[in-house]
Amino acid sequence: MCGIVGYIGNGEAYPMLLKGLKSLEYRGYDSAGFAIVNKGIAIEKDIGRIEDVEKKIDLSMLKGSAGLAHCRWATHGSVTKSNAHPHADCSNKIVVVHNGIIENYSQLKEKLMQKNHAFSSETDTEVIAHLIEEYMKNSGFEEAVRNALKEVNGSYALGVICADEPDKLVAARNESPLIIGKGSNGMFIASDIPALLEYTNSFVYLHDRETAVLGKGSIAISDLEGAKKNFKVSRINWSREDAEKGGYKHFMLKEIYEQPRAITETLNGRLKNGNVIFEEEINLSDKEILEIEDVKIIGCGTSWHAALVGKFMFEELAKITTEVEYASEFRYRNPIIKKNTLVIAISQSGETADTVAALKEAKKLGVKTIAICNVRGSSITRAADGAVYTMAGPEIGVASTKAFTTQLAVLYLLTILFSKARKTLNDRQIKDMIDGIRKIPLQMASVLNEDMEIMNCAELYHKKTNSLYLGRGVNFPIALEGALKLKEVSYMHAEGYPAAEMKHGPIALIDENMPVVFIAPHDIYTHSKILGNIEEVKARGGIVIAIATEGDSEIPKKAGHTIFIPKTLYTLSSMLAVIPLQLLAYHIADKLGRDIDKPRNLAKSVVVE
Ligand code: AGP
């Protein structure tokens, strides 16, 4: 859960490392550090955010054309200067930055201490530097890295430099993200693509248990035995502007506003002549689609909420029994999976440790798997049999927004595909579904026009300490998502519940200090029930904010505030209804002066268990 960037080339390393690292700060921000090769290796690091470290140390004196940088989210060892990365061996000649967890570090440390290695931190990472030092007694630099890694259990994305071999940067990965950037003026490594977009659009994906030796103009990849591996250079069409704030105060706000475009991109090329076309992305034949008996969807956090919406769609329209599981729970029980089950893993980053592990568990059980993911070449896309990309572009804000709605769009397209193949819907219904989603980008833009009303609610209620989000059917997961958004960026306590469950407990919490957000787009089955629930809240003095469908004349009579969303199919209403909740969370957090893009204690991808 840290950020790594590395460079070797003809340019000045430090400014590029700094820029790259700043864009990775969402991954961890309790300390930062740099190591630059120049007649030895200079290391500078301290606790705090990168800008704090810049204020404490004159980093501009770091001169040299190869180096590493790291921002930390502490796992092993508290937040101290000595625990900040980079870490070095006894001689300060071998320097590493690491993201991941070395599970057997205490055994390795003990062994190394018996051989008189002196440790200066409490981290698991430092053992790697000393282990490489140990192996370098009998072998060259890259071989020593490979040998050291053979002894290591756990996850790592690693950058290593060595003062005795200043023309090389060695990188390695296992279950933690790391990409190689091939620039015109040097080679890079980084934890994610946006960190390098300023310098290159050409990337090489490193696979698990592979090492790369980078020179100023060369890349060589091998496995841990040293056997050379072929690799492909992929071009990514994300631009640098995509990964910048573009005039918005925060990435979260920019990403909320990007949703119409993100959905358009996600639909692009996938709807043709009344059909959903996934080419070979999902890697399932029509016969295999017909044979699916069950679907299991796994994910964490917001992606898990998307999975719940997917369950509603698959069961309601494609008539496939669907279960949703937290990836972290799935991987540690013995799930019963029938032969014809399709497992779908959803993840924005594609690197969430629990989701990757759960997907691998499912694969061991021999069933077909698909990843729905936003990041090309990420771990889940490589582990799954098929991968469908959400075309949200880089999502930098820790709170997931556009990734969520594009996940819903992909799940909706899969629903159409499955429903058509299984003939659970007729041509007219399929056409209505396709027409419905085509309108979503424009409708999202009109929801964004409600921002002033939402800001007004934020102004009135940002000092409250608790809130409740209630929804039913396809919008129950939206209640959960709205509450999660508020919690993570504003630190205000919020709970999401199925609206009818309120009477079974949460109603006891309601008083004049409790805002209750009803997600109540029109639905013939439950609309009157939701109206009843609103009355119940009002009768107890609660403050009602409702998300309703344009033209609904009942809800505004009862709710204190009504935010309207355009009329759409019920299954699509969740994609529109979530936007006011994202904005509400954003504006409340902004009024409270929170660090919205990097909320406390959180990191964008949870690559540790
Ligand atoms: C969302 O706002 C959260 N930051 C978090 O719940 C996130 O959705 C979760 O960690 C899963 O991440 P993933 O989609 O990258 O796997």
Tab-separated table of C-alpha atoms in Angstrom, residues 249-250 252-253 256 399 454-455 457-459 461-464 469 484-492 581-600:
chain	number	residue	atom	x	y	z
A	249	LYS	CA	-10.442	21.698	-6.747
A	250	HIS	CA	-10.068	17.961	-6.185
A	252	MET	CA	-12.848	13.472	-6.685
A	253	LEU	CA	-14.894	16.362	-8.083
A	256	ILE	CA	-17.566	12.854	-10.586
A	399	ALA	CA	-13.032	7.629	-3.174
A	454	ILE	CA	-26.758	19.463	-3.327
A	455	MET	CA	-24.241	22.074	-2.167
A	457	CYS	CA	-27.857	20.510	1.534
A	458	ALA	CA	-24.178	20.179	2.358
A	459	GLU	CA	-24.152	23.715	3.756
A	461	TYR	CA	-26.057	19.570	7.273
A	462	HIS	CA	-22.273	19.345	7.233
A	463	LYS	CA	-22.080	19.748	10.999
A	464	LYS	CA	-24.309	16.724	11.717
A	469	TYR	CA	-29.087	6.226	3.652
A	484	LEU	CA	-19.517	4.750	2.236
A	485	LYS	CA	-18.710	7.855	0.181
A	486	LEU	CA	-19.752	10.138	3.032
A	487	LYS	CA	-17.810	8.164	5.643
A	488	GLU	CA	-14.597	7.940	3.726
A	489	VAL	CA	-14.238	11.547	2.633
A	490	SER	CA	-16.000	13.506	5.414
A	491	TYR	CA	-15.420	11.109	8.378
A	492	MET	CA	-19.112	11.613	9.251
A	581	LEU	CA	-24.720	11.101	-3.251
A	582	GLN	CA	-21.159	11.404	-4.525
A	583	LEU	CA	-21.601	15.177	-4.740
A	584	LEU	CA	-23.188	15.378	-1.296
A	585	ALA	CA	-20.262	13.492	0.254
A	586	TYR	CA	-17.822	15.674	-1.650
A	587	HIS	CA	-19.369	19.007	-0.636
A	588	ILE	CA	-19.801	18.012	3.019
A	589	ALA	CA	-16.151	16.921	3.155
A	590	ASP	CA	-15.079	20.129	1.418
A	591	LYS	CA	-17.000	22.286	3.888
A	592	LEU	CA	-15.352	20.384	6.716
A	593	GLY	CA	-11.951	21.046	5.149
A	594	ARG	CA	-11.119	17.366	4.754
A	595	ASP	CA	-8.286	16.066	2.637
A	596	ILE	CA	-10.727	14.735	0.079
A	597	ASP	CA	-8.428	13.014	-2.387
A	598	LYS	CA	-6.345	11.427	0.346
A	599	PRO	CA	-8.630	10.772	3.290
A	600	ARG	CA	-6.952	9.766	6.525
